[in-house]
């Protein structure tokens, strides 16, 4: 039996440092494991040095095809160029489903009589995306539109409030892959107990909370992976037990998660995914970090926010008021001194990850939903 074909179109640059590039590569691999012939259409970054390096960089096998384009620029120019090339890719590759995170590509797909789906990670009427909202209003009403995939129930609610029928929306939280836990990276310092943060240090990520914790808990090693000290706003004075590692290739990150005793996610009431972003995603986000933490089977201390409670609970993490420095210090004290509790919440989070939040389960559930829509 011939495999069904899926074309994944993404305006990401590969290889890249953004979480979106990890998301796209993992989803293509996961879709390919659903007995699909998958082709990814994306942009080539300046760091590209061959497709074999690309698979190695993300720590995945070559189970799907990658076709990279040279970007003619940035912003709208790049989006429309990608959409035009994607349109021709649909005509010649003839996928059973075209899948994209691009509203512009979705608009172009709506002009063809081929099924397509759109995955949304933001609400499109925010300032930077208002012009895309018009596109969504059009392509979401055509007959060949299979539906909208979103990353949280909160985001689904926002789309429904803007007029999208709830039956046209499928919620699929982000995910992670299970990684070996017996290999560990080498941490700086010589501390008996270590807490790790993985991600950028953009506004709203709560790195200032980690700095405050490090100042108050000099006996604990605090490790920040993904950002550098020079990026911290306000140029704060940093304690000797706080270490920065900068960017790590995605294929190596799990080694350093394994080396930590617990993991931190101190999201603040307003969260930004880049330095240039003018809007917050805190009310509807689904951070990759959370699922990668769960996959590491390490205790997690995380900000108590409604959207994060869609995934975590008091039995699978320690939920703390986002901006309360003392509460964060108390939480790390509790887990440092209570190994049984630390292991219990780590085990509960890992079990939930295995049952619900692997990339494979995410791809399977999305595909089954889309196939059901395709038959109708």
mmCIF file with all atom_site columns, N, CA and C in Angstrom, residues 23 27 119 121 149-155 170-176 284-288 291 306-312 356-359 361-363 365-366:
data_model
loop_
_atom_site.group_PDB
_atom_site.id
_atom_site.type_symbol
_atom_site.label_atom_id
_atom_site.label_alt_id
_atom_site.label_comp_id
_atom_site.label_asym_id
_atom_site.label_entity_id
_atom_site.label_seq_id
_atom_site.pdbx_PDB_ins_code
_atom_site.Cartn_x
_atom_site.Cartn_y
_atom_site.Cartn_z
_atom_site.occupancy
_atom_site.B_iso_or_equiv
_atom_site.pdbx_formal_charge
_atom_site.auth_seq_id
_atom_site.auth_comp_id
_atom_site.auth_asym_id
_atom_site.auth_atom_id
_atom_site.pdbx_PDB_model_num
ATOM 1   N N  . UNK A 1 23  ? 10.428 22.387 17.210 1.00 0.00 ? 23  UNK A N  1
ATOM 2   C CA . UNK A 1 23  ? 9.046  21.921 17.084 1.00 0.00 ? 23  UNK A CA 1
ATOM 3   C C  . UNK A 1 23  ? 8.789  21.343 15.692 1.00 0.00 ? 23  UNK A C  1
ATOM 4   N N  . UNK A 1 27  ? 8.084  17.393 14.821 1.00 0.00 ? 27  UNK A N  1
ATOM 5   C CA . UNK A 1 27  ? 6.775  17.019 14.299 1.00 0.00 ? 27  UNK A CA 1
ATOM 6   C C  . UNK A 1 27  ? 6.894  16.303 12.960 1.00 0.00 ? 27  UNK A C  1
ATOM 7   N N  . UNK A 1 119 ? -1.702 25.225 11.847 1.00 0.00 ? 119 UNK A N  1
ATOM 8   C CA . UNK A 1 119 ? -1.411 25.145 13.276 1.00 0.00 ? 119 UNK A CA 1
ATOM 9   C C  . UNK A 1 119 ? -1.083 26.533 13.794 1.00 0.00 ? 119 UNK A C  1
ATOM 10  N N  . UNK A 1 121 ? -0.048 29.169 16.874 1.00 0.00 ? 121 UNK A N  1
ATOM 11  C CA . UNK A 1 121 ? 0.599  29.291 18.176 1.00 0.00 ? 121 UNK A CA 1
ATOM 12  C C  . UNK A 1 121 ? 0.362  30.649 18.811 1.00 0.00 ? 121 UNK A C  1
ATOM 13  N N  . UNK A 1 149 ? -5.260 23.601 14.358 1.00 0.00 ? 149 UNK A N  1
ATOM 14  C CA . UNK A 1 149 ? -4.631 22.953 15.503 1.00 0.00 ? 149 UNK A CA 1
ATOM 15  C C  . UNK A 1 149 ? -4.013 24.042 16.376 1.00 0.00 ? 149 UNK A C  1
ATOM 16  N N  . UNK A 1 150 ? -4.300 24.027 17.678 1.00 0.00 ? 150 UNK A N  1
ATOM 17  C CA . UNK A 1 150 ? -3.749 25.029 18.594 1.00 0.00 ? 150 UNK A CA 1
ATOM 18  C C  . UNK A 1 150 ? -3.043 24.333 19.747 1.00 0.00 ? 150 UNK A C  1
ATOM 19  N N  . UNK A 1 151 ? -2.225 25.090 20.485 1.00 0.00 ? 151 UNK A N  1
ATOM 20  C CA . UNK A 1 151 ? -1.329 24.507 21.479 1.00 0.00 ? 151 UNK A CA 1
ATOM 21  C C  . UNK A 1 151 ? -1.855 24.544 22.913 1.00 0.00 ? 151 UNK A C  1
ATOM 22  N N  . UNK A 1 152 ? -3.040 25.114 23.120 1.00 0.00 ? 152 UNK A N  1
ATOM 23  C CA . UNK A 1 152 ? -3.606 25.126 24.473 1.00 0.00 ? 152 UNK A CA 1
ATOM 24  C C  . UNK A 1 152 ? -5.109 25.333 24.397 1.00 0.00 ? 152 UNK A C  1
ATOM 25  N N  . UNK A 1 153 ? -5.791 24.911 25.435 1.00 0.00 ? 153 UNK A N  1
ATOM 26  C CA . UNK A 1 153 ? -7.239 25.148 25.510 1.00 0.00 ? 153 UNK A CA 1
ATOM 27  C C  . UNK A 1 153 ? -7.534 26.638 25.610 1.00 0.00 ? 153 UNK A C  1
ATOM 28  N N  . UNK A 1 154 ? -6.623 27.367 26.260 1.00 0.00 ? 154 UNK A N  1
ATOM 29  C CA . UNK A 1 154 ? -6.801 28.818 26.371 1.00 0.00 ? 154 UNK A CA 1
ATOM 30  C C  . UNK A 1 154 ? -6.773 29.476 25.002 1.00 0.00 ? 154 UNK A C  1
ATOM 31  N N  . UNK A 1 155 ? -5.889 29.013 24.125 1.00 0.00 ? 155 UNK A N  1
ATOM 32  C CA . UNK A 1 155 ? -5.818 29.584 22.783 1.00 0.00 ? 155 UNK A CA 1
ATOM 33  C C  . UNK A 1 155 ? -7.052 29.195 21.965 1.00 0.00 ? 155 UNK A C  1
ATOM 34  N N  . UNK A 1 170 ? -8.656 21.802 17.087 1.00 0.00 ? 170 UNK A N  1
ATOM 35  C CA . UNK A 1 170 ? -8.135 20.660 17.829 1.00 0.00 ? 170 UNK A CA 1
ATOM 36  C C  . UNK A 1 170 ? -6.996 21.136 18.715 1.00 0.00 ? 170 UNK A C  1
ATOM 37  N N  . UNK A 1 171 ? -7.068 20.811 20.013 1.00 0.00 ? 171 UNK A N  1
ATOM 38  C CA . UNK A 1 171 ? -6.022 21.209 20.956 1.00 0.00 ? 171 UNK A CA 1
ATOM 39  C C  . UNK A 1 171 ? -4.969 20.108 21.047 1.00 0.00 ? 171 UNK A C  1
ATOM 40  N N  . UNK A 1 172 ? -3.733 20.482 20.768 1.00 0.00 ? 172 UNK A N  1
ATOM 41  C CA . UNK A 1 172 ? -2.601 19.564 20.889 1.00 0.00 ? 172 UNK A CA 1
ATOM 42  C C  . UNK A 1 172 ? -1.459 20.322 21.560 1.00 0.00 ? 172 UNK A C  1
ATOM 43  N N  . UNK A 1 173 ? -1.319 20.114 22.866 1.00 0.00 ? 173 UNK A N  1
ATOM 44  C CA . UNK A 1 173 ? -0.218 20.760 23.575 1.00 0.00 ? 173 UNK A CA 1
ATOM 45  C C  . UNK A 1 173 ? 1.110  20.325 22.975 1.00 0.00 ? 173 UNK A C  1
ATOM 46  N N  . UNK A 1 174 ? 2.129  21.120 23.240 1.00 0.00 ? 174 UNK A N  1
ATOM 47  C CA . UNK A 1 174 ? 3.450  20.753 22.743 1.00 0.00 ? 174 UNK A CA 1
ATOM 48  C C  . UNK A 1 174 ? 3.917  19.457 23.388 1.00 0.00 ? 174 UNK A C  1
ATOM 49  N N  . UNK A 1 175 ? 5.122  19.041 23.069 1.00 0.00 ? 175 UNK A N  1
ATOM 50  C CA . UNK A 1 175 ? 5.553  17.699 23.458 1.00 0.00 ? 175 UNK A CA 1
ATOM 51  C C  . UNK A 1 175 ? 7.067  17.648 23.580 1.00 0.00 ? 175 UNK A C  1
ATOM 52  N N  . UNK A 1 176 ? 7.576  16.439 23.783 1.00 0.00 ? 176 UNK A N  1
ATOM 53  C CA . UNK A 1 176 ? 9.020  16.210 23.852 1.00 0.00 ? 176 UNK A CA 1
ATOM 54  C C  . UNK A 1 176 ? 9.279  14.751 23.495 1.00 0.00 ? 176 UNK A C  1
ATOM 55  N N  . UNK A 1 284 ? -1.745 31.972 26.806 1.00 0.00 ? 284 UNK A N  1
ATOM 56  C CA . UNK A 1 284 ? -2.115 30.822 25.970 1.00 0.00 ? 284 UNK A CA 1
ATOM 57  C C  . UNK A 1 284 ? -0.926 29.967 25.546 1.00 0.00 ? 284 UNK A C  1
ATOM 58  N N  . UNK A 1 285 ? 0.259  30.203 26.111 1.00 0.00 ? 285 UNK A N  1
ATOM 59  C CA . UNK A 1 285 ? 1.475  29.513 25.666 1.00 0.00 ? 285 UNK A CA 1
ATOM 60  C C  . UNK A 1 285 ? 1.461  28.029 26.033 1.00 0.00 ? 285 UNK A C  1
ATOM 61  N N  . UNK A 1 286 ? 2.343  27.283 25.349 1.00 0.00 ? 286 UNK A N  1
ATOM 62  C CA . UNK A 1 286 ? 2.565  25.864 25.658 1.00 0.00 ? 286 UNK A CA 1
ATOM 63  C C  . UNK A 1 286 ? 4.061  25.610 25.490 1.00 0.00 ? 286 UNK A C  1
ATOM 64  N N  . UNK A 1 287 ? 4.858  26.004 26.487 1.00 0.00 ? 287 UNK A N  1
ATOM 65  C CA . UNK A 1 287 ? 6.311  26.019 26.312 1.00 0.00 ? 287 UNK A CA 1
ATOM 66  C C  . UNK A 1 287 ? 6.915  24.621 26.131 1.00 0.00 ? 287 UNK A C  1
ATOM 67  N N  . UNK A 1 288 ? 7.759  24.469 25.110 1.00 0.00 ? 288 UNK A N  1
ATOM 68  C CA . UNK A 1 288 ? 8.478  23.214 24.919 1.00 0.00 ? 288 UNK A CA 1
ATOM 69  C C  . UNK A 1 288 ? 9.254  22.818 26.169 1.00 0.00 ? 288 UNK A C  1
ATOM 70  N N  . UNK A 1 291 ? 7.589  20.376 28.717 1.00 0.00 ? 291 UNK A N  1
ATOM 71  C CA . UNK A 1 291 ? 7.488  18.970 28.318 1.00 0.00 ? 291 UNK A CA 1
ATOM 72  C C  . UNK A 1 291 ? 8.861  18.299 28.321 1.00 0.00 ? 291 UNK A C  1
ATOM 73  N N  . UNK A 1 306 ? -2.729 29.725 34.950 1.00 0.00 ? 306 UNK A N  1
ATOM 74  C CA . UNK A 1 306 ? -3.808 28.862 34.457 1.00 0.00 ? 306 UNK A CA 1
ATOM 75  C C  . UNK A 1 306 ? -3.424 28.026 33.245 1.00 0.00 ? 306 UNK A C  1
ATOM 76  N N  . UNK A 1 307 ? -2.711 28.598 32.268 1.00 0.00 ? 307 UNK A N  1
ATOM 77  C CA . UNK A 1 307 ? -2.395 27.855 31.052 1.00 0.00 ? 307 UNK A CA 1
ATOM 78  C C  . UNK A 1 307 ? -1.415 26.716 31.333 1.00 0.00 ? 307 UNK A C  1
ATOM 79  N N  . UNK A 1 308 ? -0.544 26.878 32.334 1.00 0.00 ? 308 UNK A N  1
ATOM 80  C CA . UNK A 1 308 ? 0.387  25.812 32.680 1.00 0.00 ? 308 UNK A CA 1
ATOM 81  C C  . UNK A 1 308 ? -0.285 24.715 33.484 1.00 0.00 ? 308 UNK A C  1
ATOM 82  N N  . UNK A 1 309 ? -1.382 25.070 34.175 1.00 0.00 ? 309 UNK A N  1
ATOM 83  C CA . UNK A 1 309 ? -2.167 24.049 34.891 1.00 0.00 ? 309 UNK A CA 1
ATOM 84  C C  . UNK A 1 309 ? -2.950 23.159 33.925 1.00 0.00 ? 309 UNK A C  1
ATOM 85  N N  . UNK A 1 310 ? -3.002 23.507 32.647 1.00 0.00 ? 310 UNK A N  1
ATOM 86  C CA . UNK A 1 310 ? -3.573 22.585 31.666 1.00 0.00 ? 310 UNK A CA 1
ATOM 87  C C  . UNK A 1 310 ? -2.740 21.309 31.568 1.00 0.00 ? 310 UNK A C  1
ATOM 88  N N  . UNK A 1 311 ? -1.466 21.417 31.929 1.00 0.00 ? 311 UNK A N  1
ATOM 89  C CA . UNK A 1 311 ? -0.529 20.299 31.785 1.00 0.00 ? 311 UNK A CA 1
ATOM 90  C C  . UNK A 1 311 ? -0.040 19.793 33.139 1.00 0.00 ? 311 UNK A C  1
ATOM 91  N N  . UNK A 1 312 ? 0.350  20.701 34.025 1.00 0.00 ? 312 UNK A N  1
ATOM 92  C CA . UNK A 1 312 ? 0.924  20.342 35.311 1.00 0.00 ? 312 UNK A CA 1
ATOM 93  C C  . UNK A 1 312 ? -0.069 20.546 36.448 1.00 0.00 ? 312 UNK A C  1
ATOM 94  N N  . UNK A 1 356 ? 0.847  11.112 27.601 1.00 0.00 ? 356 UNK A N  1
ATOM 95  C CA . UNK A 1 356 ? 0.121  12.130 26.844 1.00 0.00 ? 356 UNK A CA 1
ATOM 96  C C  . UNK A 1 356 ? 0.969  13.064 25.985 1.00 0.00 ? 356 UNK A C  1
ATOM 97  N N  . UNK A 1 357 ? 2.241  13.252 26.302 1.00 0.00 ? 357 UNK A N  1
ATOM 98  C CA . UNK A 1 357 ? 2.948  14.396 25.727 1.00 0.00 ? 357 UNK A CA 1
ATOM 99  C C  . UNK A 1 357 ? 4.226  14.075 24.975 1.00 0.00 ? 357 UNK A C  1
ATOM 100 N N  . UNK A 1 358 ? 4.288  12.897 24.341 1.00 0.00 ? 358 UNK A N  1
ATOM 101 C CA . UNK A 1 358 ? 5.401  12.634 23.439 1.00 0.00 ? 358 UNK A CA 1
ATOM 102 C C  . UNK A 1 358 ? 5.056  13.196 22.055 1.00 0.00 ? 358 UNK A C  1
ATOM 103 N N  . UNK A 1 359 ? 6.077  13.466 21.254 1.00 0.00 ? 359 UNK A N  1
ATOM 104 C CA . UNK A 1 359 ? 5.825  13.937 19.883 1.00 0.00 ? 359 UNK A CA 1
ATOM 105 C C  . UNK A 1 359 ? 5.030  12.898 19.100 1.00 0.00 ? 359 UNK A C  1
ATOM 106 N N  . UNK A 1 361 ? 2.745  10.759 20.195 1.00 0.00 ? 361 UNK A N  1
ATOM 107 C CA . UNK A 1 361 ? 1.327  10.812 20.554 1.00 0.00 ? 361 UNK A CA 1
ATOM 108 C C  . UNK A 1 361 ? 0.680  12.080 19.996 1.00 0.00 ? 361 UNK A C  1
ATOM 109 N N  . UNK A 1 362 ? 1.436  13.179 19.977 1.00 0.00 ? 362 UNK A N  1
ATOM 110 C CA . UNK A 1 362 ? 0.887  14.419 19.425 1.00 0.00 ? 362 UNK A CA 1
ATOM 111 C C  . UNK A 1 362 ? 0.600  14.260 17.929 1.00 0.00 ? 362 UNK A C  1
ATOM 112 N N  . UNK A 1 363 ? 1.559  13.719 17.192 1.00 0.00 ? 363 UNK A N  1
ATOM 113 C CA . UNK A 1 363 ? 1.373  13.533 15.751 1.00 0.00 ? 363 UNK A CA 1
ATOM 114 C C  . UNK A 1 363 ? 0.228  12.564 15.466 1.00 0.00 ? 363 UNK A C  1
ATOM 115 N N  . UNK A 1 365 ? -2.439 11.874 17.328 1.00 0.00 ? 365 UNK A N  1
ATOM 116 C CA . UNK A 1 365 ? -3.760 12.446 17.620 1.00 0.00 ? 365 UNK A CA 1
ATOM 117 C C  . UNK A 1 365 ? -4.154 13.498 16.582 1.00 0.00 ? 365 UNK A C  1
ATOM 118 N N  . UNK A 1 366 ? -3.207 14.315 16.153 1.00 0.00 ? 366 UNK A N  1
ATOM 119 C CA . UNK A 1 366 ? -3.508 15.317 15.125 1.00 0.00 ? 366 UNK A CA 1
ATOM 120 C C  . UNK A 1 366 ? -3.888 14.632 13.818 1.00 0.00 ? 366 UNK A C  1
#
